[in-house]
Amino acid sequence: MISLQQVNKTYETPAGKFSALKDIDLEILSGQFVGIVGKSGSGKSTLLNMVAGIDRPSAGSVAVAGTEIQSLSENKLAAWRGRNVGFVFQFFQLLPTLTAAENVMLPMDFSKTIALRERRKRAVSLLERVGVGVQADKLPATLSGGEQQRVAIARALANEPPLVLADEPTGNLDSVTAGAILDLFRDMANKGTTVVIATHEADIARVIDRRIEISDGKLLHQ
Amino acid sequence: MNTLWRKAFRDFWQERARTTLVVLAIALGISAFAAVLSSYAILTRELDQGYLATNPASAVLRVDSADDDLVKAILQNPEVSDAEPRRTISGQIKAGPMQWRNLVLFVVQDYGNIRVSKLVPESGAWPPATGEILIERDAFQVARANIGEAVTVKTANGVEQPLVISGSVHDVGQAQARMENIVYGYINLATLAQLGEEPRLNQLNILVARNRFDEAHIRRVVSDVEALIKSRGHEVLRVEIPRPGKHPHSDLTGILLLAMSSFGLFVLVLSGILVINLLTAMMASQVRQIGVMKAIGGTRRAIAGIYFGQALFLGIAAVIVSIPLGIVGSRALCRYMAYFLNFDINSFAVPFWVYLLVALVGIAAPLIAAAYPVWRGTATPVRVALSDFGLSQTNFGASAFDRALARIGGKFSLIALAIRNSFRRRARLVLTLLTLTAGGLFFLAALNVRSSMINTLDHMFGLRKFDLTVGFANPYEFEKIQKAVSNTPGIKRAEGWFTTEGLHGPDRLGIVALPPDTRLLEFDIIEGRKLMPGDTDAIVINTALAGRDPKMRVGESVTLRIGGDEKAWRIVGLAREAFSPTPVGYIPLTGMVNSLRLAFDNPDPNSISVLKTELDRNLEQQGVRARASSTKSESRYGFDQHMLMIYVFLIITSAIVGGVGGLGLMTTMSLNVLERRREMGVMRALGATPRVIWLMIVAEGMVIGLLSWAIAALLAWPISKLVGDSLVQVMFRSGLDFTFEPVGLVIWLLVSISLSALASFLPAWKASRTTVREALAYE
């Protein structure tokens, strides 16, 4: 499903060059639930961004579901992401002026893979699946952190992507809510979706299939 | 409506106060554009339609005499649909003890059967009985008389005769009486006889049967008519062919309104700057949202669509607001112009194309303005957008300019903050300054153009050393007139001149023959020399004449037909004549004179009036009848009226542009406040009172206002000169003696400070009311 070969990422900073990823070789199979674990600044978000096509490698190649994504233009990449990747952020990043259901419908509007009249129905169904169906018509500001993250997960599933990426999805939640969110991801993986989450929390062993440890831009343990 | 449109709409709704300001600013621009464009459509249509409804003469032929037999003969020509004899005669009119006013009398044979150049009865009697006179509706102010009152009228060869004003008429084809300072009167043939004039008609108003708007065709028909008249033993003295189908003021009105339309577009461009500011700020505040949308599959095009959608909302809302405003504005403008040009508007209907154009321009302007911020805002790569830290972080302090600013303010931290804060968002500052400075420039230009016009007129009238011009119906030996002048005390100097028309090829020009050593006219010679004693074939031409023909140059020879004789003249000088679009040539006087120029010991209006009456009497004793007279102040009045129009236009312009500038500043200040909300929370947490926050923001607005004033002050001189020269060039084909009005700088300084304080008051008040907790929590 995911193949990274000799991926390096270097940023130019005022203090000089900074290597965020160094010689990364990584293969992730379909349906796996993978946790990328590392401290803050270790490179786990950069690695996730590489897989999502949010960032491009300075060297090496990234292939997701057979597509060499670094060769795609920004626009093609966005369209590809809309169909193939669901992304969940640490701070939920729901659009504040759209309701929960509308936030979920947004990727469908972008990708147009689902018929217009089906979109709302599907959004509500996804919200129900993650347990916030009753909040469908509420604006994000009126939802709790956990509820917002559930909406964000529903949004990630909007176009039924084969791959869901989550960057610190529980970093901003209390432990009970965090556990429930992780269970949702587990459930997704059980249904065949490849799930990769980046986290600095070590106690996710109970839900993941595979743990990848990263430190100073290098993979330590796969 | 899909989620993208919903987001576009709700984001705007969330920012409704700012959105409203921007909509208002755009609406102001579109309203101005719509008002002027509608006025252009209405006025040009109504002016020409109203004019055409009078069956205006295709040609006016001045003949020795015109009777019914001649008219019948002309009507035999199938190319002539109608012909009507009339007479136009100049004279003077006096109401009560008032002084004599210049009068143009129109003599109509049969008021019940006017077919060409029709008159519209307004009130009172119709037709005028013998011993009665009708007055053109616009001329009552000049005559200073009312219907029912008795006036005294005298013509060049007649006697003073009392007539009763029995009614008013509207004569669409005449230039505005107030501007010309002339009374238009309408009488019948019997009244003409009462006035001591020979009761004959000497003018033929001809209407061609077909191709009425084809000037070449009219000329051909008139040529045939002319030949016919001559074949019947009559003399054709002059032929006038007005521009077919066009009111005499149609072009001037069109030019004026088109100039105003371009101003409307200019305001629209300025309001576009507000759109740029609003969308730039909005996109900057949504960088992370843009990143998220890209991360979940939004292409740049799809995301740009949201913001273009917002620009579309702005445009549609502004068009909806501005169309009724524009219509109200256009009606006011049309009424003013109709009053000014003395015609009636039958319909204020605005043609569909105006709505269409206004809607297109109104919707397109914000979309165009949005292009750059949207293009730039959506270009941010996803990773950069997602790692955006929010708006409060700006890189102030990185440049040398910032560090220089950091030294300004001294002990007054509030002033230091206000100055430095105003420079934090430089692109926004520049755009805001553009609108405010434009307002200032228009205002300063209005004052400078006004004072320059006054200066130019002062200069122009300063060259005329005479206080009164008296015209005679016939030429006289100057010695005869000199006697009357000598018998009138208080006259410092008198000169007899001869003014007539000449032809240069087919083109008419004014000819002024005057003593070569004249002391009553100073030439403003810009090339060559003035006339000198001993000159016989020398001519001094004015700038309008030189501008008409490139061959008219000092040193060249020019052949002119004056009074039937052709003669070659040597151009010896070129004289500048501001505000004089009429081509004139000055030649040395030989022989008789037909006008008198007089300078008085005491040139105040009352003394002039008394002297004029006495001079008239003395002239009559010498058998000389004054046809018309005008004082220097009367001649200047018409110029002042035209200048007033330009001045009013510029002042209105500056008010509208200043309004857009104020709205722009208000938008900018509210965006600045929004972006620094957290910073203000920190200040509040550190002990700043709401009053301090309020003061700081108002001070920041005033810094921007002062900056705009300084830029406007620096640019005022060249811009005012450019605006003044362009406007006067369009209207009079001449330049201005430019003068700068320093008091304008003081006035605009006060206006700038007040406007900026006012514009920042509301954002400052809102900011000062935000609680510390809310401000600190703002992301």
PDB file of C-alpha atoms in Angstrom, chain A:
ATOM      1  CA  MET A   1       0.000   0.000   0.000  1.00  0.00           C
ATOM      2  CA  ILE A   2       2.713   2.468   1.016  1.00  0.00           C
ATOM      3  CA  SER A   3       6.299   2.279  -0.153  1.00  0.00           C
ATOM      4  CA  LEU A   4       9.003   4.765   0.789  1.00  0.00           C
ATOM      5  CA  GLN A   5      12.476   4.286  -0.627  1.00  0.00           C
ATOM      6  CA  GLN A   6      15.547   6.205   0.493  1.00  0.00           C
ATOM      7  CA  VAL A   7      13.390   9.204   1.430  1.00  0.00           C
ATOM      8  CA  ASN A   8      15.277  12.215   2.681  1.00  0.00           C
ATOM      9  CA  LYS A   9      13.838  15.572   3.605  1.00  0.00           C
ATOM     10  CA  THR A  10      15.980  18.613   4.251  1.00  0.00           C
ATOM     11  CA  TYR A  11      14.674  22.069   5.177  1.00  0.00           C
ATOM     12  CA  GLU A  12      16.569  25.309   4.676  1.00  0.00           C
ATOM     13  CA  THR A  13      16.349  27.308   7.892  1.00  0.00           C
ATOM     14  CA  PRO A  14      17.972  30.581   8.956  1.00  0.00           C
ATOM     15  CA  ALA A  15      20.246  28.440  11.145  1.00  0.00           C
ATOM     16  CA  GLY A  16      21.303  26.282   8.177  1.00  0.00           C
ATOM     17  CA  LYS A  17      20.110  23.003   6.683  1.00  0.00           C
ATOM     18  CA  PHE A  18      17.956  20.771   8.836  1.00  0.00           C
ATOM     19  CA  SER A  19      17.424  17.104   7.998  1.00  0.00           C
ATOM     20  CA  ALA A  20      13.934  16.099   9.040  1.00  0.00           C
ATOM     21  CA  LEU A  21      14.044  12.633   7.448  1.00  0.00           C
ATOM     22  CA  LYS A  22      17.123  10.562   6.716  1.00  0.00           C
ATOM     23  CA  ASP A  23      17.260   7.553   4.360  1.00  0.00           C
ATOM     24  CA  ILE A  24      13.777   6.270   5.159  1.00  0.00           C
ATOM     25  CA  ASP A  25      12.845   2.883   3.688  1.00  0.00           C
ATOM     26  CA  LEU A  26       9.370   1.791   4.656  1.00  0.00           C
ATOM     27  CA  GLU A  27       6.692  -0.614   3.407  1.00  0.00           C
ATOM     28  CA  ILE A  28       3.154  -0.666   4.857  1.00  0.00           C
ATOM     29  CA  LEU A  29       0.641  -3.271   3.740  1.00  0.00           C
ATOM     30  CA  SER A  30      -3.053  -2.751   3.020  1.00  0.00           C
ATOM     31  CA  GLY A  31      -5.364  -2.968   6.024  1.00  0.00           C
ATOM     32  CA  GLN A  32      -2.586  -2.497   8.555  1.00  0.00           C
ATOM     33  CA  PHE A  33      -3.015  -0.172  11.522  1.00  0.00           C
ATOM     34  CA  VAL A  34       0.398   1.397  11.968  1.00  0.00           C
ATOM     35  CA  GLY A  35       1.568   3.712  14.709  1.00  0.00           C
ATOM     36  CA  ILE A  36       4.542   5.977  14.077  1.00  0.00           C
ATOM     37  CA  VAL A  37       5.874   6.819  17.480  1.00  0.00           C
ATOM     38  CA  GLY A  38       8.429   9.443  18.356  1.00  0.00           C
ATOM     39  CA  LYS A  39       9.110  12.509  20.411  1.00  0.00           C
ATOM     40  CA  SER A  40       8.163  15.996  19.369  1.00  0.00           C
ATOM     41  CA  GLY A  41      10.423  17.036  16.453  1.00  0.00           C
ATOM     42  CA  SER A  42      11.470  13.484  15.684  1.00  0.00           C
ATOM     43  CA  GLY A  43      10.131  13.645  12.107  1.00  0.00           C
ATOM     44  CA  LYS A  44       6.915  11.624  12.466  1.00  0.00           C
ATOM     45  CA  SER A  45       4.666  14.425  11.132  1.00  0.00           C
ATOM     46  CA  THR A  46       7.060  14.987   8.239  1.00  0.00           C
ATOM     47  CA  LEU A  47       6.920  11.287   7.447  1.00  0.00           C
ATOM     48  CA  LEU A  48       3.127  11.379   7.522  1.00  0.00           C
ATOM     49  CA  ASN A  49       3.125  14.471   5.297  1.00  0.00           C
ATOM     50  CA  MET A  50       5.305  12.601   2.777  1.00  0.00           C
ATOM     51  CA  VAL A  51       2.791   9.775   2.597  1.00  0.00           C
ATOM     52  CA  ALA A  52      -0.120  12.200   2.239  1.00  0.00           C
ATOM     53  CA  GLY A  53       1.647  14.170  -0.480  1.00  0.00           C
ATOM     54  CA  ILE A  54       1.428  17.246   1.735  1.00  0.00           C
ATOM     55  CA  ASP A  55       5.200  17.581   1.549  1.00  0.00           C
ATOM     56  CA  ARG A  56       7.674  16.333  -1.076  1.00  0.00           C
ATOM     57  CA  PRO A  57      10.881  14.440  -0.392  1.00  0.00           C
ATOM     58  CA  SER A  58      14.223  16.130  -1.112  1.00  0.00           C
ATOM     59  CA  ALA A  59      15.398  12.714  -2.330  1.00  0.00           C
ATOM     60  CA  GLY A  60      13.905   9.232  -2.700  1.00  0.00           C
ATOM     61  CA  SER A  61      10.462   8.121  -3.751  1.00  0.00           C
ATOM     62  CA  VAL A  62       7.046   7.742  -2.170  1.00  0.00           C
ATOM     63  CA  ALA A  63       4.479   5.401  -3.699  1.00  0.00           C
ATOM     64  CA  VAL A  64       0.978   5.036  -2.337  1.00  0.00           C
ATOM     65  CA  ALA A  65      -1.393   2.456  -3.828  1.00  0.00           C
ATOM     66  CA  GLY A  66       0.907   2.226  -6.829  1.00  0.00           C
ATOM     67  CA  THR A  67       1.095   5.977  -7.479  1.00  0.00           C
ATOM     68  CA  GLU A  68       4.459   7.749  -7.372  1.00  0.00           C
ATOM     69  CA  ILE A  69       3.016  10.765  -5.649  1.00  0.00           C
ATOM     70  CA  GLN A  70       6.065  13.047  -5.766  1.00  0.00           C
ATOM     71  CA  SER A  71       5.679  13.219  -9.542  1.00  0.00           C
ATOM     72  CA  LEU A  72       2.168  14.687  -9.324  1.00  0.00           C
ATOM     73  CA  SER A  73       1.488  18.433  -9.587  1.00  0.00           C
ATOM     74  CA  GLU A  74      -0.032  20.238  -6.584  1.00  0.00           C
ATOM     75  CA  ASN A  75      -3.493  20.181  -8.145  1.00  0.00           C
ATOM     76  CA  LYS A  76      -3.321  16.530  -9.170  1.00  0.00           C
ATOM     77  CA  LEU A  77      -1.988  15.709  -5.746  1.00  0.00           C
ATOM     78  CA  ALA A  78      -4.927  17.447  -4.076  1.00  0.00           C
ATOM     79  CA  ALA A  79      -7.382  15.570  -6.265  1.00  0.00           C
ATOM     80  CA  TRP A  80      -5.548  12.309  -5.624  1.00  0.00           C
ATOM     81  CA  ARG A  81      -5.586  12.957  -1.879  1.00  0.00           C
ATOM     82  CA  GLY A  82      -9.302  13.647  -1.968  1.00  0.00           C
ATOM     83  CA  ARG A  83      -9.978  10.175  -3.371  1.00  0.00           C
ATOM     84  CA  ASN A  84      -7.275   8.117  -1.686  1.00  0.00           C
ATOM     85  CA  VAL A  85      -6.365   9.634   1.642  1.00  0.00           C
ATOM     86  CA  GLY A  86      -8.338  10.659   4.693  1.00  0.00           C
ATOM     87  CA  PHE A  87      -6.443  13.019   6.965  1.00  0.00           C
ATOM     88  CA  VAL A  88      -7.074  13.646  10.654  1.00  0.00           C
ATOM     89  CA  PHE A  89      -5.332  16.518  12.418  1.00  0.00           C
ATOM     90  CA  GLN A  90      -4.367  17.027  16.046  1.00  0.00           C
ATOM     91  CA  PHE A  91      -6.429  20.225  16.401  1.00  0.00           C
ATOM     92  CA  PHE A  92      -9.357  18.762  14.416  1.00  0.00           C
ATOM     93  CA  GLN A  93      -9.209  21.627  11.913  1.00  0.00           C
ATOM     94  CA  LEU A  94     -12.893  21.685  11.167  1.00  0.00           C
ATOM     95  CA  LEU A  95     -13.984  24.655   9.104  1.00  0.00           C
ATOM     96  CA  PRO A  96     -15.683  26.897  11.669  1.00  0.00           C
ATOM     97  CA  THR A  97     -18.415  28.241   9.409  1.00  0.00           C
ATOM     98  CA  LEU A  98     -19.608  24.818   8.248  1.00  0.00           C
ATOM     99  CA  THR A  99     -21.752  22.480  10.336  1.00  0.00           C
ATOM    100  CA  ALA A 100     -20.498  19.018  11.282  1.00  0.00           C
ATOM    101  CA  ALA A 101     -22.360  17.426   8.373  1.00  0.00           C
ATOM    102  CA  GLU A 102     -21.161  20.092   5.955  1.00  0.00           C
ATOM    103  CA  ASN A 103     -17.574  19.557   7.088  1.00  0.00           C
ATOM    104  CA  VAL A 104     -17.998  15.896   6.221  1.00  0.00           C
ATOM    105  CA  MET A 105     -19.599  16.744   2.883  1.00  0.00           C
ATOM    106  CA  LEU A 106     -16.725  19.056   1.934  1.00  0.00           C
ATOM    107  CA  PRO A 107     -14.331  16.338   0.625  1.00  0.00           C
ATOM    108  CA  MET A 108     -17.245  14.858  -1.333  1.00  0.00           C
ATOM    109  CA  ASP A 109     -17.856  18.276  -2.911  1.00  0.00           C
ATOM    110  CA  PHE A 110     -14.178  18.525  -3.777  1.00  0.00           C
ATOM    111  CA  SER A 111     -13.874  15.036  -5.244  1.00  0.00           C
ATOM    112  CA  LYS A 112     -17.381  14.705  -6.669  1.00  0.00           C
ATOM    113  CA  THR A 113     -17.130  10.923  -6.370  1.00  0.00           C
ATOM    114  CA  ILE A 114     -20.495  10.720  -4.664  1.00  0.00           C
ATOM    115  CA  ALA A 115     -23.727  11.938  -6.242  1.00  0.00           C
ATOM    116  CA  LEU A 116     -24.844  15.345  -4.979  1.00  0.00           C
ATOM    117  CA  ARG A 117     -28.093  14.134  -3.444  1.00  0.00           C
ATOM    118  CA  GLU A 118     -26.313  11.287  -1.648  1.00  0.00           C
ATOM    119  CA  ARG A 119     -23.746  13.472   0.062  1.00  0.00           C
ATOM    120  CA  ARG A 120     -25.754  14.697   3.029  1.00  0.00           C
ATOM    121  CA  LYS A 121     -27.162  11.247   3.672  1.00  0.00           C
ATOM    122  CA  ARG A 122     -23.688   9.763   3.619  1.00  0.00           C
ATOM    123  CA  ALA A 123     -22.276  12.509   5.861  1.00  0.00           C
ATOM    124  CA  VAL A 124     -24.948  11.921   8.494  1.00  0.00           C
ATOM    125  CA  SER A 125     -24.413   8.174   8.264  1.00  0.00           C
ATOM    126  CA  LEU A 126     -20.655   8.644   8.815  1.00  0.00           C
ATOM    127  CA  LEU A 127     -21.317  10.934  11.745  1.00  0.00           C
ATOM    128  CA  GLU A 128     -23.610   8.319  13.231  1.00  0.00           C
ATOM    129  CA  ARG A 129     -20.893   5.716  12.690  1.00  0.00           C
ATOM    130  CA  VAL A 130     -18.457   7.754  14.778  1.00  0.00           C
ATOM    131  CA  GLY A 131     -21.125   8.509  17.363  1.00  0.00           C
ATOM    132  CA  VAL A 132     -21.967  12.152  16.696  1.00  0.00           C
ATOM    133  CA  GLY A 133     -24.967  11.792  14.381  1.00  0.00           C
ATOM    134  CA  VAL A 134     -27.093  14.023  16.582  1.00  0.00           C
ATOM    135  CA  GLN A 135     -24.587  16.830  16.225  1.00  0.00           C
ATOM    136  CA  ALA A 136     -24.811  16.842  12.420  1.00  0.00           C
ATOM    137  CA  ASP A 137     -26.229  20.335  12.127  1.00  0.00           C
ATOM    138  CA  LYS A 138     -24.143  21.997  14.792  1.00  0.00           C
ATOM    139  CA  LEU A 139     -21.243  24.307  14.166  1.00  0.00           C
ATOM    140  CA  PRO A 140     -17.806  23.100  15.396  1.00  0.00           C
ATOM    141  CA  ALA A 141     -17.572  25.819  18.056  1.00  0.00           C
ATOM    142  CA  THR A 142     -20.524  24.224  19.870  1.00  0.00           C
ATOM    143  CA  LEU A 143     -18.933  20.747  20.023  1.00  0.00           C
ATOM    144  CA  SER A 144     -16.504  19.348  22.575  1.00  0.00           C
ATOM    145  CA  GLY A 145     -12.939  18.397  21.569  1.00  0.00           C
ATOM    146  CA  GLY A 146     -13.820  14.715  21.376  1.00  0.00           C
ATOM    147  CA  GLU A 147     -16.897  15.409  19.295  1.00  0.00           C
ATOM    148  CA  GLN A 148     -14.908  17.597  16.952  1.00  0.00           C
ATOM    149  CA  GLN A 149     -12.313  14.890  16.487  1.00  0.00           C
ATOM    150  CA  ARG A 150     -15.044  12.381  15.721  1.00  0.00           C
ATOM    151  CA  VAL A 151     -16.409  14.748  13.087  1.00  0.00           C
ATOM    152  CA  ALA A 152     -12.862  15.087  11.712  1.00  0.00           C
ATOM    153  CA  ILE A 153     -12.628  11.275  11.487  1.00  0.00           C
ATOM    154  CA  ALA A 154     -15.983  11.110   9.731  1.00  0.00           C
ATOM    155  CA  ARG A 155     -14.664  13.744   7.319  1.00  0.00           C
ATOM    156  CA  ALA A 156     -11.555  11.618   6.701  1.00  0.00           C
ATOM    157  CA  LEU A 157     -13.812   8.735   5.717  1.00  0.00           C
ATOM    158  CA  ALA A 158     -16.039  10.832   3.466  1.00  0.00           C
ATOM    159  CA  ASN A 159     -14.770   9.478   0.139  1.00  0.00           C
ATOM    160  CA  GLU A 160     -14.098   5.977   1.468  1.00  0.00           C
ATOM    161  CA  PRO A 161     -10.336   6.327   1.088  1.00  0.00           C
ATOM    162  CA  PRO A 162      -8.196   3.179   1.267  1.00  0.00           C
ATOM    163  CA  LEU A 163      -5.737   5.096   3.474  1.00  0.00           C
ATOM    164  CA  VAL A 164      -6.362   7.184   6.601  1.00  0.00           C
ATOM    165  CA  LEU A 165      -3.542   9.244   8.076  1.00  0.00           C
ATOM    166  CA  ALA A 166      -3.808  10.844  11.488  1.00  0.00           C
ATOM    167  CA  ASP A 167      -1.336  13.278  12.983  1.00  0.00           C
ATOM    168  CA  GLU A 168      -1.506  13.209  16.817  1.00  0.00           C
ATOM    169  CA  PRO A 169      -5.248  12.527  16.692  1.00  0.00           C
ATOM    170  CA  THR A 170      -5.524  12.134  20.438  1.00  0.00           C
ATOM    171  CA  GLY A 171      -2.976  14.768  21.433  1.00  0.00           C
ATOM    172  CA  ASN A 172      -5.618  17.262  22.383  1.00  0.00           C
ATOM    173  CA  LEU A 173      -8.052  14.922  24.097  1.00  0.00           C
ATOM    174  CA  ASP A 174      -8.524  13.492  27.558  1.00  0.00           C
ATOM    175  CA  SER A 175      -7.603   9.841  28.048  1.00  0.00           C
ATOM    176  CA  VAL A 176     -11.157   8.454  27.956  1.00  0.00           C
ATOM    177  CA  THR A 177     -12.012  10.287  24.745  1.00  0.00           C
ATOM    178  CA  ALA A 178      -8.593   9.421  23.283  1.00  0.00           C
ATOM    179  CA  GLY A 179      -9.284   5.734  23.919  1.00  0.00           C
ATOM    180  CA  ALA A 180     -12.631   5.951  22.149  1.00  0.00           C
ATOM    181  CA  ILE A 181     -11.040   7.682  19.163  1.00  0.00           C
ATOM    182  CA  LEU A 182      -8.338   5.018  18.904  1.00  0.00           C
ATOM    183  CA  ASP A 183     -11.070   2.370  18.947  1.00  0.00           C
ATOM    184  CA  LEU A 184     -12.639   4.075  15.971  1.00  0.00           C
ATOM    185  CA  PHE A 185      -9.372   3.830  14.071  1.00  0.00           C
ATOM    186  CA  ARG A 186      -9.086   0.160  15.052  1.00  0.00           C
ATOM    187  CA  ASP A 187     -12.559  -0.413  13.732  1.00  0.00           C
ATOM    188  CA  MET A 188     -11.601   1.228  10.419  1.00  0.00           C
ATOM    189  CA  ALA A 189      -8.552  -1.004  10.090  1.00  0.00           C
ATOM    190  CA  ASN A 190     -10.665  -4.051  10.857  1.00  0.00           C
ATOM    191  CA  LYS A 191     -12.840  -3.093   7.890  1.00  0.00           C
ATOM    192  CA  GLY A 192      -9.808  -3.057   5.558  1.00  0.00           C
ATOM    193  CA  THR A 193      -8.702   0.587   5.644  1.00  0.00           C
ATOM    194  CA  THR A 194      -4.981   1.193   6.035  1.00  0.00           C
ATOM    195  CA  VAL A 195      -4.528   3.483   9.055  1.00  0.00           C
ATOM    196  CA  VAL A 196      -1.312   5.283   9.922  1.00  0.00           C
ATOM    197  CA  ILE A 197      -1.182   7.480  12.979  1.00  0.00           C
ATOM    198  CA  ALA A 198       1.673   9.602  14.213  1.00  0.00           C
ATOM    199  CA  THR A 199       1.807   9.962  17.980  1.00  0.00           C
ATOM    200  CA  HIS A 200       4.214  10.656  20.771  1.00  0.00           C
ATOM    201  CA  GLU A 201       2.171   8.566  23.134  1.00  0.00           C
ATOM    202  CA  ALA A 202       3.601   5.141  23.781  1.00  0.00           C
ATOM    203  CA  ASP A 203       0.449   3.417  25.103  1.00  0.00           C
ATOM    204  CA  ILE A 204      -1.203   2.695  21.775  1.00  0.00           C
ATOM    205  CA  ALA A 205       0.090  -0.834  21.609  1.00  0.00           C
ATOM    206  CA  ARG A 206      -3.357  -2.243  22.416  1.00  0.00           C
ATOM    207  CA  VAL A 207      -4.864  -0.974  19.159  1.00  0.00           C
ATOM    208  CA  ILE A 208      -2.143  -0.989  16.533  1.00  0.00           C
ATOM    209  CA  ASP A 209      -0.865  -3.834  14.372  1.00  0.00           C
ATOM    210  CA  ARG A 210       2.582  -2.431  13.900  1.00  0.00           C
ATOM    211  CA  ARG A 211       4.714   0.124  15.691  1.00  0.00           C
ATOM    212  CA  ILE A 212       7.323   2.211  13.878  1.00  0.00           C
ATOM    213  CA  GLU A 213       9.640   4.242  16.035  1.00  0.00           C
ATOM    214  CA  ILE A 214      11.340   7.358  14.703  1.00  0.00           C
ATOM    215  CA  SER A 215      14.002   9.558  16.243  1.00  0.00           C
ATOM    216  CA  ASP A 216      15.962  12.472  14.716  1.00  0.00           C
ATOM    217  CA  GLY A 217      14.507  11.644  11.310  1.00  0.00           C
ATOM    218  CA  LYS A 218      15.632   8.016  11.314  1.00  0.00           C
ATOM    219  CA  LEU A 219      13.550   4.897  11.719  1.00  0.00           C
ATOM    220  CA  LEU A 220      14.726   3.007  14.785  1.00  0.00           C
ATOM    221  CA  HIS A 221      12.350   0.107  14.954  1.00  0.00           C
ATOM    222  CA  GLN A 222       9.808  -1.242  12.459  1.00  0.00           C
TER     223      GLN A 222
END
